Coordinates of C-alpha atoms and ligand atoms in Angstrom, one line a residue:
M191 CA -15.8 -120.2 11.0
E192 CA -16.4 -116.6 11.9
Y193 CA -12.9 -115.8 10.7
W194 CA -13.4 -117.7 7.5
R195 CA -16.5 -115.8 6.6
L196 CA -14.9 -112.4 7.3
N197 CA -12.0 -113.4 5.1
V198 CA -14.4 -114.2 2.3
I199 CA -16.1 -110.8 2.7
C200 CA -12.7 -109.2 2.8
Q201 CA -11.7 -110.9 -0.5
L202 CA -15.0 -109.9 -2.1
L203 CA -14.5 -106.3 -1.0
L204 CA -11.0 -106.4 -2.5
F205 CA -12.4 -107.8 -5.7
F206 CA -14.6 -104.9 -6.2
T207 CA -12.0 -102.3 -5.3
A208 CA -9.3 -103.7 -7.4
G209 CA -11.6 -104.2 -10.4
V210 CA -9.6 -107.1 -11.7
Y211 CA -8.5 -109.3 -8.9
S212 CA -6.0 -111.2 -10.9
D213 CA -5.3 -114.4 -9.0
E214 CA -2.3 -115.8 -10.8
H215 CA -3.1 -119.3 -9.5
D216 CA -4.3 -121.1 -6.5
H217 CA -0.8 -121.7 -5.1
I218 CA -1.1 -125.4 -5.9
Y219 CA 1.3 -127.0 -8.3
K220 CA 1.5 -130.3 -10.1
D221 CA 4.9 -131.9 -10.6
N222 CA 6.8 -130.2 -13.4
E223 CA 4.3 -127.4 -13.6
E224 CA 5.7 -124.0 -14.5
V225 CA 6.7 -121.8 -11.6
V226 CA 6.9 -118.2 -12.6
L227 CA 9.7 -116.0 -11.4
W228 CA 8.6 -112.4 -11.6
M229 CA 11.1 -109.6 -11.6
N230 CA 9.8 -106.6 -9.7
T231 CA 11.9 -103.6 -9.1
V232 CA 15.5 -102.5 -8.4
G233 CA 16.6 -99.6 -6.4
P234 CA 19.0 -98.2 -3.8
Y235 CA 18.9 -100.1 -0.5
H236 CA 18.5 -97.0 1.7
N237 CA 15.8 -95.5 -0.4
R238 CA 13.0 -98.0 -0.3
Q239 CA 10.5 -96.0 -2.3
E240 CA 12.9 -95.1 -5.1
T241 CA 12.4 -98.1 -7.3
Y242 CA 12.8 -98.7 -10.9
A243 CA 11.6 -101.5 -13.1
Y244 CA 14.1 -104.4 -13.0
F245 CA 15.0 -104.2 -16.7
T246 CA 15.9 -100.5 -16.6
L247 CA 19.3 -101.9 -15.6
P248 CA 20.8 -103.7 -18.5
F249 CA 20.0 -107.1 -17.1
C250 CA 18.9 -109.7 -19.6
A251 CA 15.9 -112.0 -19.6
G252 CA 15.8 -115.7 -20.2
S253 CA 14.6 -117.1 -23.4
K254 CA 11.5 -118.7 -22.1
E255 CA 8.4 -117.1 -23.6
S256 CA 5.5 -116.5 -21.2
I257 CA 3.2 -113.7 -20.2
S258 CA 5.6 -110.8 -20.1
H259 CA 3.7 -108.4 -17.9
Y260 CA 1.7 -109.1 -14.9
H261 CA -1.8 -107.7 -14.8
E262 CA -1.6 -105.3 -11.9
T263 CA -4.4 -104.4 -9.6
L264 CA -5.2 -100.7 -8.9
S265 CA -3.4 -100.6 -5.6
E266 CA -0.3 -102.4 -6.9
A267 CA 0.0 -99.8 -9.6
L268 CA -0.3 -97.1 -7.0
Q269 CA 2.5 -98.7 -5.0
G270 CA 4.9 -99.0 -7.9
V271 CA 4.7 -102.7 -8.4
E272 CA 6.1 -103.5 -11.9
L273 CA 6.2 -107.3 -12.4
E274 CA 7.9 -108.6 -15.5
F275 CA 8.5 -112.2 -16.4
S276 CA 12.1 -113.2 -16.0
G277 CA 12.2 -115.7 -18.8
I278 CA 13.8 -118.2 -16.4
D279 CA 12.7 -121.7 -16.6
I280 CA 11.6 -123.2 -13.3
E281 CA 9.4 -126.2 -12.9
F282 CA 7.9 -127.6 -9.7
K283 CA 10.1 -130.1 -8.0
N284 CA 12.4 -130.2 -11.0
P285 CA 16.0 -129.4 -9.9
V286 CA 18.3 -127.3 -12.3
Q287 CA 22.0 -128.0 -12.1
K288 CA 24.6 -125.4 -11.5
P289 CA 25.5 -123.5 -13.7
T290 CA 22.8 -123.3 -16.2
E291 CA 23.1 -120.1 -18.2
Y292 CA 19.9 -118.3 -19.1
C293 CA 21.2 -115.3 -20.9
A294 CA 24.4 -113.3 -21.6
V295 CA 25.3 -109.6 -21.6
S296 CA 28.1 -107.8 -23.4
L297 CA 28.8 -104.5 -22.0
N298 CA 29.3 -101.2 -23.7
S299 CA 30.2 -98.0 -21.9
D300 CA 26.6 -97.0 -21.2
K301 CA 25.7 -100.4 -19.8
Y302 CA 28.9 -100.4 -17.8
K303 CA 28.1 -97.0 -16.3
A304 CA 24.6 -98.1 -15.4
F305 CA 25.9 -101.2 -13.5
V306 CA 28.6 -99.3 -11.8
Y307 CA 26.2 -96.6 -10.7
A308 CA 23.8 -99.3 -9.3
I309 CA 26.5 -101.1 -7.4
K310 CA 28.0 -97.9 -6.0
N311 CA 24.6 -97.0 -4.7
H312 CA 23.9 -100.4 -3.1
Y313 CA 21.1 -101.3 -5.5
W314 CA 19.2 -104.4 -4.8
Y315 CA 16.3 -106.0 -6.6
E316 CA 13.1 -107.7 -5.7
M317 CA 11.6 -110.8 -7.3
Y318 CA 8.5 -112.8 -6.6
I319 CA 7.9 -116.6 -6.8
D320 CA 4.4 -117.6 -6.0
D321 CA 3.8 -114.2 -4.2
L322 CA 6.8 -114.7 -2.0
P323 CA 9.2 -111.8 -2.2
I324 CA 12.9 -112.5 -2.7
W325 CA 15.7 -110.0 -2.5
G326 CA 19.2 -110.0 -4.0
V327 CA 22.0 -107.4 -4.3
V328 CA 23.3 -106.4 -7.7
G329 CA 27.0 -106.5 -6.9
E330 CA 29.7 -105.2 -4.6
V331 CA 32.6 -102.9 -4.5
K332 CA 36.1 -104.0 -3.4
D333 CA 39.2 -101.9 -3.7
N334 CA 37.6 -99.5 -6.2
N335 CA 36.7 -102.5 -8.4
Y336 CA 33.1 -103.2 -9.2
Y337 CA 31.9 -106.8 -9.2
I338 CA 28.5 -108.1 -10.3
W339 CA 26.9 -111.3 -9.0
T340 CA 26.0 -113.5 -12.0
H341 CA 24.8 -116.7 -10.4
K342 CA 21.5 -117.1 -8.6
K343 CA 21.0 -120.1 -6.4
F344 CA 17.4 -120.7 -5.6
E345 CA 16.6 -123.0 -2.7
I346 CA 12.9 -123.6 -2.8
G347 CA 11.2 -125.4 0.1
Y348 CA 7.9 -127.2 -0.7
N349 CA 5.3 -129.0 1.3
E350 CA 3.4 -131.5 -0.8
N351 CA 2.1 -129.5 -3.7
Q352 CA 2.7 -126.0 -2.4
I353 CA 5.7 -123.6 -2.2
I354 CA 6.6 -122.6 1.3
D355 CA 9.9 -120.9 1.3
V356 CA 12.5 -119.5 -1.2
N357 CA 16.1 -118.6 -0.4
L358 CA 18.3 -116.8 -2.9
T359 CA 22.1 -116.9 -2.7
S360 CA 24.1 -114.7 -5.1
E361 CA 27.4 -116.3 -6.2
E362 CA 30.1 -116.0 -8.8
K363 CA 31.1 -112.4 -9.0
V364 CA 32.5 -111.0 -12.2
L365 CA 34.7 -107.9 -12.5
L366 CA 33.1 -105.1 -14.5
T367 CA 35.0 -103.6 -17.3
P368 CA 33.6 -101.5 -20.1
D369 CA 33.8 -104.3 -22.6
A370 CA 33.2 -107.3 -20.4
K371 CA 31.0 -110.2 -21.6
F372 CA 29.4 -112.5 -19.1
G373 CA 26.5 -114.9 -18.7
F374 CA 23.9 -115.0 -16.0
T375 CA 23.4 -118.5 -14.6
Y376 CA 21.1 -120.1 -12.1
E377 CA 20.4 -123.3 -10.3
V378 CA 17.3 -124.5 -8.5
I379 CA 17.3 -126.9 -5.5
W380 CA 14.0 -128.3 -4.2
K381 CA 13.8 -129.3 -0.6
P382 CA 10.8 -130.7 1.3
V383 CA 10.0 -128.7 4.4
A384 CA 7.6 -129.3 7.2
T385 CA 6.2 -125.7 7.5
K386 CA 2.5 -125.3 6.8
F387 CA 1.4 -123.2 3.9
R388 CA -0.5 -120.7 6.0
D389 CA 2.6 -120.1 8.1
R390 CA 4.9 -119.4 5.2
F391 CA 5.0 -115.6 5.7
D392 CA 6.1 -115.9 9.3
K393 CA 9.8 -115.9 8.4
Y394 CA 9.4 -112.3 7.0
L395 CA 8.1 -111.0 10.3
D396 CA 10.6 -109.6 12.7
H397 CA 9.4 -110.7 16.1
N398 CA 12.4 -109.4 17.9
F399 CA 11.8 -105.9 16.5
F400 CA 8.0 -105.6 17.0
Q401 CA 7.6 -107.6 20.2
H402 CA 10.3 -105.6 21.9
R403 CA 9.9 -104.8 25.6
I404 CA 9.7 -101.1 24.7
H405 CA 6.6 -101.7 22.8
W406 CA 4.8 -103.2 25.7
F407 CA 6.2 -100.6 28.0
S408 CA 4.9 -97.8 25.8
I409 CA 1.4 -99.2 25.9
F410 CA 1.6 -99.5 29.6
N411 CA 2.8 -96.0 29.9
S412 CA 0.1 -94.6 27.7
F413 CA -2.4 -96.6 29.7
M414 CA -1.3 -94.8 32.9
M415 CA -1.7 -91.5 31.1
V416 CA -5.2 -92.5 30.2
I417 CA -6.1 -93.2 33.8
F418 CA -4.7 -89.9 34.9
L419 CA -6.5 -87.9 32.3
V420 CA -9.8 -89.7 32.8
G421 CA -9.4 -88.9 36.5
L422 CA -8.7 -85.2 35.7
V423 CA -11.7 -84.9 33.4
S424 CA -14.1 -86.5 35.8
M425 CA -12.8 -84.0 38.4
I426 CA -13.6 -81.1 36.1
L427 CA -17.0 -82.6 35.4
M428 CA -17.7 -83.0 39.2
R429 CA -16.6 -79.4 39.7
T430 CA -18.8 -77.9 36.9
L431 CA -21.8 -80.1 37.6
G432 CA -20.8 -79.9 41.3
K433 CA -23.8 -78.0 42.6
D434 CA -26.1 -80.9 41.9
Y435 CA -23.8 -83.5 43.2
A436 CA -22.8 -81.5 46.2
R437 CA -26.4 -81.1 47.3
Y438 CA -26.6 -84.9 47.7
S439 CA -23.2 -85.8 48.8
K440 CA -22.6 -82.8 51.2
D441 CA -19.1 -82.8 50.0
E442 CA -17.4 -79.8 51.7
D443 CA -14.5 -79.6 49.2
I444 CA -16.6 -79.3 46.2
D445 CA -18.7 -76.6 47.9
D446 CA -15.5 -74.7 48.6
M447 CA -14.4 -74.9 45.1
E448 CA -17.7 -73.7 43.9
R449 CA -17.5 -70.7 46.2
D450 CA -14.1 -69.8 44.9
L451 CA -15.3 -70.0 41.4
G452 CA -18.5 -68.2 42.0
D453 CA -21.2 -67.6 39.5
E454 CA -20.1 -64.2 38.6
Y455 CA -17.2 -65.1 36.3
G456 CA -16.0 -68.2 34.5
W457 CA -17.5 -70.5 32.0
K458 CA -21.1 -69.7 33.0
Q459 CA -20.8 -66.2 31.8
V460 CA -20.5 -67.1 28.2
H461 CA -23.7 -69.2 28.0
G462 CA -25.1 -66.8 25.5
D463 CA -22.2 -67.1 23.1
V464 CA -20.9 -70.6 23.5
F465 CA -23.2 -72.0 20.8
R466 CA -22.5 -69.2 18.4
P467 CA -21.5 -70.8 15.0
A468 CA -17.8 -71.2 14.5
S469 CA -16.2 -68.6 12.2
N470 CA -15.8 -70.0 8.7
A471 CA -18.5 -72.6 9.3
L472 CA -18.2 -74.1 5.9
L473 CA -14.6 -75.1 6.2
F474 CA -15.1 -76.2 9.8
S475 CA -18.0 -78.5 9.1
A476 CA -16.2 -79.9 6.0
L477 CA -13.2 -80.7 8.2
I478 CA -15.3 -82.3 10.8
G479 CA -17.2 -84.4 8.2
A480 CA -14.0 -85.6 6.6
G481 CA -12.5 -86.3 10.1
H482 CA -15.4 -88.5 11.1
Q483 CA -15.0 -90.5 7.9
L484 CA -11.3 -90.8 8.4
T485 CA -11.6 -92.0 11.9
L486 CA -14.0 -94.7 10.8
V487 CA -11.7 -95.7 7.9
V488 CA -8.7 -96.1 10.2
F489 CA -10.6 -98.1 12.7
W490 CA -12.1 -100.5 10.1
V491 CA -8.8 -100.9 8.2
I492 CA -7.1 -101.9 11.4
I493 CA -9.8 -104.4 12.2
F494 CA -9.6 -105.9 8.7
A495 CA -5.8 -106.0 9.0
I496 CA -6.1 -107.9 12.3
M497 CA -8.6 -110.4 10.8
G498 CA -7.1 -110.9 7.4
E499 CA -3.3 -110.9 7.6
L500 CA -3.3 -108.5 4.7
Y501 CA 0.5 -108.4 4.6
T502 CA 0.6 -111.6 2.7
E503 CA -1.1 -110.1 -0.4
R504 CA 0.6 -107.3 -2.3
G505 CA -1.3 -104.1 -2.2
S506 CA -4.3 -105.5 -0.3
L507 CA -4.0 -103.0 2.6
L508 CA -4.3 -100.1 0.1
S509 CA -7.2 -101.7 -1.7
T510 CA -9.0 -102.3 1.6
S511 CA -8.5 -98.6 2.6
I512 CA -9.8 -97.3 -0.8
F513 CA -12.8 -99.5 -0.5
V514 CA -13.6 -98.6 3.1
Y515 CA -13.1 -95.0 2.3
A516 CA -15.6 -95.1 -0.5
V517 CA -18.1 -97.0 1.5
T518 CA -18.0 -94.6 4.5
S519 CA -18.5 -91.5 2.4
P520 CA -22.1 -91.1 3.6
V521 CA -20.7 -90.6 7.2
N522 CA -18.7 -87.7 5.9
G523 CA -21.8 -86.1 4.3
F524 CA -24.0 -86.8 7.3
C525 CA -21.7 -85.3 10.0
G526 CA -20.5 -82.4 7.9
G527 CA -23.9 -81.6 6.5
S528 CA -25.8 -81.7 9.7
L529 CA -23.2 -79.6 11.6
Y530 CA -23.2 -77.0 8.8
S531 CA -26.9 -76.8 8.9
R532 CA -27.0 -76.5 12.7
M533 CA -24.5 -73.6 12.3
G534 CA -27.0 -72.0 10.0
G535 CA -25.0 -72.5 6.8
K536 CA -26.9 -72.0 3.5
I537 CA -24.5 -72.9 0.7
W538 CA -24.6 -76.6 1.5
I539 CA -23.7 -77.8 -2.0
K540 CA -20.4 -76.1 -1.7
Q541 CA -19.9 -77.4 1.8
M542 CA -20.6 -80.9 0.5
L543 CA -18.1 -80.6 -2.3
V544 CA -15.4 -79.3 0.0
S545 CA -16.2 -82.1 2.4
A546 CA -16.1 -84.9 -0.2
F547 CA -13.0 -83.8 -2.1
M548 CA -10.9 -82.4 0.7
L549 CA -9.0 -85.6 1.5
P550 CA -8.9 -87.0 -2.1
A551 CA -7.6 -83.6 -3.3
L552 CA -4.9 -83.6 -0.6
V553 CA -3.9 -87.1 -1.5
C554 CA -4.0 -86.5 -5.3
G555 CA -2.2 -83.2 -4.9
T556 CA 0.7 -84.8 -3.1
A557 CA 0.8 -87.8 -5.4
F558 CA 0.8 -85.4 -8.4
F559 CA 3.7 -83.5 -7.1
I560 CA 5.7 -86.7 -6.4
N561 CA 4.7 -88.0 -9.7
F562 CA 6.4 -85.2 -11.5
I563 CA 9.6 -86.1 -9.9
A564 CA 9.0 -89.8 -10.4
I565 CA 8.5 -89.3 -14.1
Y566 CA 11.6 -87.2 -14.3
Y567 CA 13.5 -90.1 -12.6
H568 CA 11.7 -92.8 -14.7
A569 CA 10.9 -94.4 -11.4
S570 CA 8.3 -97.2 -11.2
R571 CA 6.4 -95.1 -8.7
A572 CA 5.2 -92.9 -11.5
I573 CA 1.4 -93.5 -11.5
P574 CA 0.2 -94.7 -14.9
F575 CA -2.5 -92.6 -16.6
G576 CA -5.1 -95.4 -16.5
T577 CA -4.7 -95.6 -12.8
M578 CA -5.3 -91.9 -12.4
V579 CA -8.5 -92.2 -14.5
A580 CA -9.6 -95.1 -12.3
V581 CA -9.1 -93.1 -9.1
T582 CA -10.9 -90.1 -10.6
C583 CA -13.8 -92.3 -11.5
I584 CA -14.1 -93.7 -8.0
C585 CA -14.1 -90.1 -6.6
L586 CA -16.8 -88.9 -9.0
F587 CA -19.1 -91.8 -9.3
V588 CA -18.8 -93.5 -5.9
I589 CA -17.6 -91.0 -3.3
L590 CA -19.5 -88.0 -4.5
P591 CA -23.0 -89.6 -4.8
L592 CA -22.6 -91.3 -1.5
T593 CA -21.6 -88.1 0.2
L594 CA -24.6 -86.4 -1.4
V595 CA -26.9 -89.0 0.2
G596 CA -25.2 -88.5 3.5
T597 CA -25.5 -84.7 3.3
V598 CA -29.2 -84.7 2.5
L599 CA -29.9 -87.1 5.3
G600 CA -27.8 -85.1 7.7
R601 CA -29.4 -81.8 6.9
N602 CA -32.9 -83.3 7.3
L603 CA -32.4 -85.6 10.3
G604 CA -29.8 -83.8 12.3
G605 CA -29.8 -80.2 11.0
Q606 CA -32.0 -78.5 13.6
P607 CA -30.1 -76.5 16.2
D608 CA -31.1 -77.8 19.6
Y609 CA -28.7 -76.0 21.9
P610 CA -29.5 -76.0 25.6
C611 CA -28.8 -72.2 25.8
R612 CA -30.1 -69.4 23.6
I613 CA -27.6 -67.4 21.6
N614 CA -27.4 -63.7 22.5
A615 CA -27.9 -61.3 19.6
V616 CA -24.8 -59.3 20.4
P617 CA -21.5 -61.1 20.9
R618 CA -19.9 -60.6 24.3
P619 CA -16.5 -59.0 24.2
I620 CA -13.7 -61.4 25.1
P621 CA -11.9 -60.1 28.2
E622 CA -8.1 -59.8 28.5
K623 CA -6.5 -62.9 29.9
K624 CA -3.2 -64.4 31.0
W625 CA -0.9 -65.5 28.1
F626 CA -1.3 -69.2 28.8
M627 CA -5.0 -69.0 28.3
E628 CA -4.7 -67.5 24.8
P629 CA -6.1 -70.0 22.2
G630 CA -2.8 -70.0 20.4
V631 CA -0.9 -71.2 23.4
I632 CA -3.6 -73.8 24.3
I633 CA -3.4 -75.1 20.7
L634 CA 0.4 -75.5 20.9
L635 CA 0.2 -77.3 24.3
G636 CA -2.8 -79.4 23.4
G637 CA -1.0 -81.8 21.1
I638 CA 1.8 -82.7 23.5
L639 CA 0.0 -85.5 25.6
P640 CA -1.6 -87.2 22.6
F641 CA 1.7 -87.2 20.8
A642 CA 3.4 -88.6 23.9
S643 CA 0.9 -91.4 23.9
I644 CA 1.7 -92.5 20.3
F645 CA 5.3 -91.6 19.4
I646 CA 6.8 -95.0 20.2
E647 CA 4.2 -96.6 18.0
M648 CA 5.0 -94.0 15.4
Y649 CA 8.6 -95.3 15.4
F650 CA 7.4 -98.8 14.6
I651 CA 5.0 -97.6 11.9
F652 CA 7.6 -95.3 10.3
T653 CA 10.2 -98.1 10.4
S654 CA 8.0 -100.6 8.7
F655 CA 7.0 -98.1 6.1
W656 CA 10.4 -96.6 5.3
A657 CA 12.6 -99.6 5.8
Y658 CA 12.3 -103.3 4.9
K659 CA 10.1 -104.5 7.7
I660 CA 6.6 -105.9 7.5
Y661 CA 4.2 -104.4 10.0
Y662 CA 2.0 -107.1 11.4
V663 CA 1.2 -106.1 15.0
Y664 CA -2.2 -104.6 14.3
G665 CA -3.4 -105.5 17.7
F666 CA -0.9 -103.1 19.2
M667 CA -2.0 -100.5 16.6
L668 CA -5.6 -100.9 17.6
L669 CA -4.8 -100.4 21.3
V670 CA -2.7 -97.3 20.5
F671 CA -5.5 -96.0 18.3
I672 CA -8.0 -96.3 21.1
I673 CA -5.6 -94.8 23.7
L674 CA -4.9 -91.9 21.3
M675 CA -8.6 -91.3 21.0
I676 CA -9.2 -91.3 24.7
V677 CA -6.2 -89.1 25.5
T678 CA -7.2 -86.7 22.7
V679 CA -10.7 -86.3 24.0
C680 CA -9.6 -85.8 27.6
V681 CA -6.9 -83.3 26.7
T682 CA -9.3 -81.3 24.5
I683 CA -11.9 -81.2 27.2
V684 CA -9.4 -79.8 29.6
C685 CA -8.3 -77.2 27.0
T686 CA -11.9 -76.2 26.3
Y687 CA -12.6 -75.9 30.0
I688 CA -9.6 -73.6 30.5
L689 CA -10.6 -71.5 27.5
L690 CA -14.3 -71.2 28.6
N691 CA -13.2 -70.3 32.1
A692 CA -11.3 -67.4 30.6
E693 CA -14.6 -66.3 29.2
D694 CA -13.5 -67.0 25.7
Y695 CA -16.2 -68.7 23.7
R696 CA -14.3 -69.5 20.5
W697 CA -14.0 -73.1 21.6
Q698 CA -14.8 -74.9 18.4
W699 CA -11.8 -74.0 16.3
T700 CA -9.6 -74.0 19.5
S701 CA -10.6 -77.6 20.4
F702 CA -10.2 -78.8 16.8
L703 CA -6.8 -77.2 16.4
A704 CA -5.5 -78.1 19.9
A705 CA -6.3 -81.8 19.3
G706 CA -5.1 -81.6 15.7
F707 CA -1.8 -80.1 16.7
T708 CA -0.7 -83.6 17.7
A709 CA 0.0 -83.9 14.0
G710 CA 2.4 -81.0 14.2
Y711 CA 4.5 -82.9 16.7
V712 CA 4.3 -86.0 14.6
Y713 CA 5.7 -84.1 11.6
L714 CA 8.5 -82.7 13.8
Y715 CA 9.2 -86.3 14.8
A716 CA 9.2 -87.3 11.2
I717 CA 11.9 -84.7 10.4
Y718 CA 14.0 -86.0 13.3
Y719 CA 13.4 -89.6 12.1
F720 CA 14.6 -88.7 8.6
F721 CA 17.8 -87.2 9.7
F722 CA 18.7 -89.6 12.5
K723 CA 17.1 -92.9 11.7
T724 CA 17.3 -93.3 8.0
K725 CA 20.0 -93.0 5.3
M726 CA 17.8 -91.7 2.6
Y727 CA 19.3 -89.4 0.0
G728 CA 18.5 -87.8 -3.3
L729 CA 15.7 -85.5 -4.5
F730 CA 13.2 -88.2 -5.3
Q731 CA 13.3 -90.1 -2.0
T732 CA 13.4 -86.8 0.1
A733 CA 10.4 -85.4 -1.7
F734 CA 8.6 -88.7 -1.4
Y735 CA 9.4 -88.8 2.3
F736 CA 8.4 -85.3 3.2
G737 CA 5.4 -85.2 0.9
Y738 CA 3.8 -88.3 2.2
M739 CA 4.7 -87.6 5.8
A740 CA 2.9 -84.2 5.4
L741 CA -0.1 -86.1 4.0
F742 CA 0.1 -88.6 6.9
S743 CA 0.4 -85.9 9.5
G744 CA -2.4 -83.8 7.9
A745 CA -4.7 -86.8 7.9
L746 CA -3.8 -87.6 11.5
G747 CA -4.4 -84.0 12.4
I748 CA -7.9 -83.9 10.9
M749 CA -8.7 -87.2 12.7
C750 CA -7.5 -86.1 16.1
G751 CA -9.0 -82.7 15.7
T752 CA -12.4 -84.2 14.9
V753 CA -12.3 -86.6 17.8
G754 CA -11.2 -83.8 20.1
Y755 CA -13.9 -81.4 18.9
T756 CA -16.6 -84.1 19.2
G757 CA -15.6 -84.9 22.8
A758 CA -15.4 -81.2 23.6
S759 CA -18.8 -80.5 22.1
I760 CA -20.4 -83.2 24.2
F761 CA -18.8 -81.8 27.3
V762 CA -19.9 -78.3 26.5
R763 CA -23.5 -79.4 25.9
K764 CA -23.4 -81.3 29.2
I765 CA -22.2 -78.5 31.4
Y766 CA -24.4 -75.8 29.8
A767 CA -27.4 -78.0 30.0
T768 CA -27.3 -77.4 33.8
V769 CA -27.0 -73.6 33.6
K770 CA -30.2 -72.0 34.8
I771 CA -30.9 -68.9 32.8
D772 CA -32.8 -66.3 34.8
Ligands
NAG1268 C1 16.3 -120.8 3.9 O1 17.2 -120.3 4.9 C2 16.7 -120.4 6.2 C3 17.6 -119.7 7.2 O2 19.0 -119.9 6.8 C4 16.6 -121.9 6.6 O3 16.1 -122.1 7.9 C5 15.7 -122.6 5.6 O4 15.7 -124.0 5.8 C6 16.2 -122.3 4.2 N1 15.2 -122.9 3.2 C7 15.5 -123.7 2.2 C8 14.4 -124.1 1.4 O5 16.6 -124.0 2.0

């Protein structure tokens, strides 16, 4: 019941995001009803994102007239979905004998070259029947001869009045010559199967890959790390707040530590500077605002993905993300605006604009750059003009006003500085310290543990995005997300503590960057992944890979940085609240 209601809400959300939520049909067929075979894209097997519309290769369509172009939703257009009707006549439960020809092609030298190029590069195509994806290869090479598959055998499994399962077998290869003539044929075999309709996507899920022992092992490992770090942080807290505890517990050790540390140096010395506004407060608060929003978006999208099995619907994950992002804009305004105001910032409109458009601008900038190359390649990834207009409208008329509301609320409700210590008029000079206490070094080291806690999950996420695997273990992802947050907070607190003990009060940027540097390691890992785990090639796919990986890492960095900074600022408040100023 609960699940059902959430699903309805989810669908409603999707409806509003997508504008037109074109449901082709309700997946229920009458006997002899038309079953539409959609042609989607064709492209090299190793470059999953380099896709072209199916009919850019000189294939031919059947003679059947029907809706020739599928009405795409916004997110499908963004993902390069390009459905075109195949013209092939398929009717529910109505078998078609082998070989029924649906069209014929006579080659000339251009068409010949196009096919040869496609076969040489292992092109394969994607089709859809009743929202089920089907893949087939264009042809094969043997002894320097190029053969094209001309016969498609569809085996369609049905359960009562619904389509459950489609298998495609390519048969009948024909040798390609510059003046060859050949027909494309098909046959359809209908088989009753026992699988339930709601389980029909299960065959696309690679359980062996995702439920691998290493996956469980990595979670366990990260969990151990969490216990260790939480222990470490509680020790630091005991030590800094030690005086109060020691008085009651008469713990000799803590007393000893306190004596070693003394009151004459260490973090207590910077109490007059620690709440000094961060340099470049505008950018800093914009980053923090955007980071809060991003964290929330990631959390909710994972929750929706767990609830809704979004992988069964083309593009629905992206629609959900766009929707959640738009709705959470006030959080961005609130957190960024109130922080900026507490730091004494005056040009709040500029801060709000930077905050609201930072992530959209990053995304659009990357997409724009990739788009140039996509247009040059005539790839189906090229984003249509109408889609760009739609995205711009969402930014201007939904995200911006909501951010404004958040900012105004934030400045009025949370904008008063209420620091436990007064800020001295004159900044204290920062003393010389050992090299490993320099902010730069702390930042470099800060990302290592958070990265260690997620890199195995990164492998699974990368593989499902860049290869033909459907990611469905969102429960794992939620666990890893929570572990990442905890590890990041703990590590940042330790980093901040080390920095403050070196009497360096520039902790805001340091904590943000130390936590955010996790993303630096993720990007390094992405480079490794590209060269050793994938076989991508060509300018388009390479640019696509590195462009979107940079975007992904950047977003992850902002998210981790914000979480780390937030943890550190709670820590700093807590320890300085106990400082008695005489
Ligand atoms: C499709 O292939 C799978 C695996 O070979 C098989 O289990 C299934 O029964 C086939 N479905 C149909 C409709 O033939």
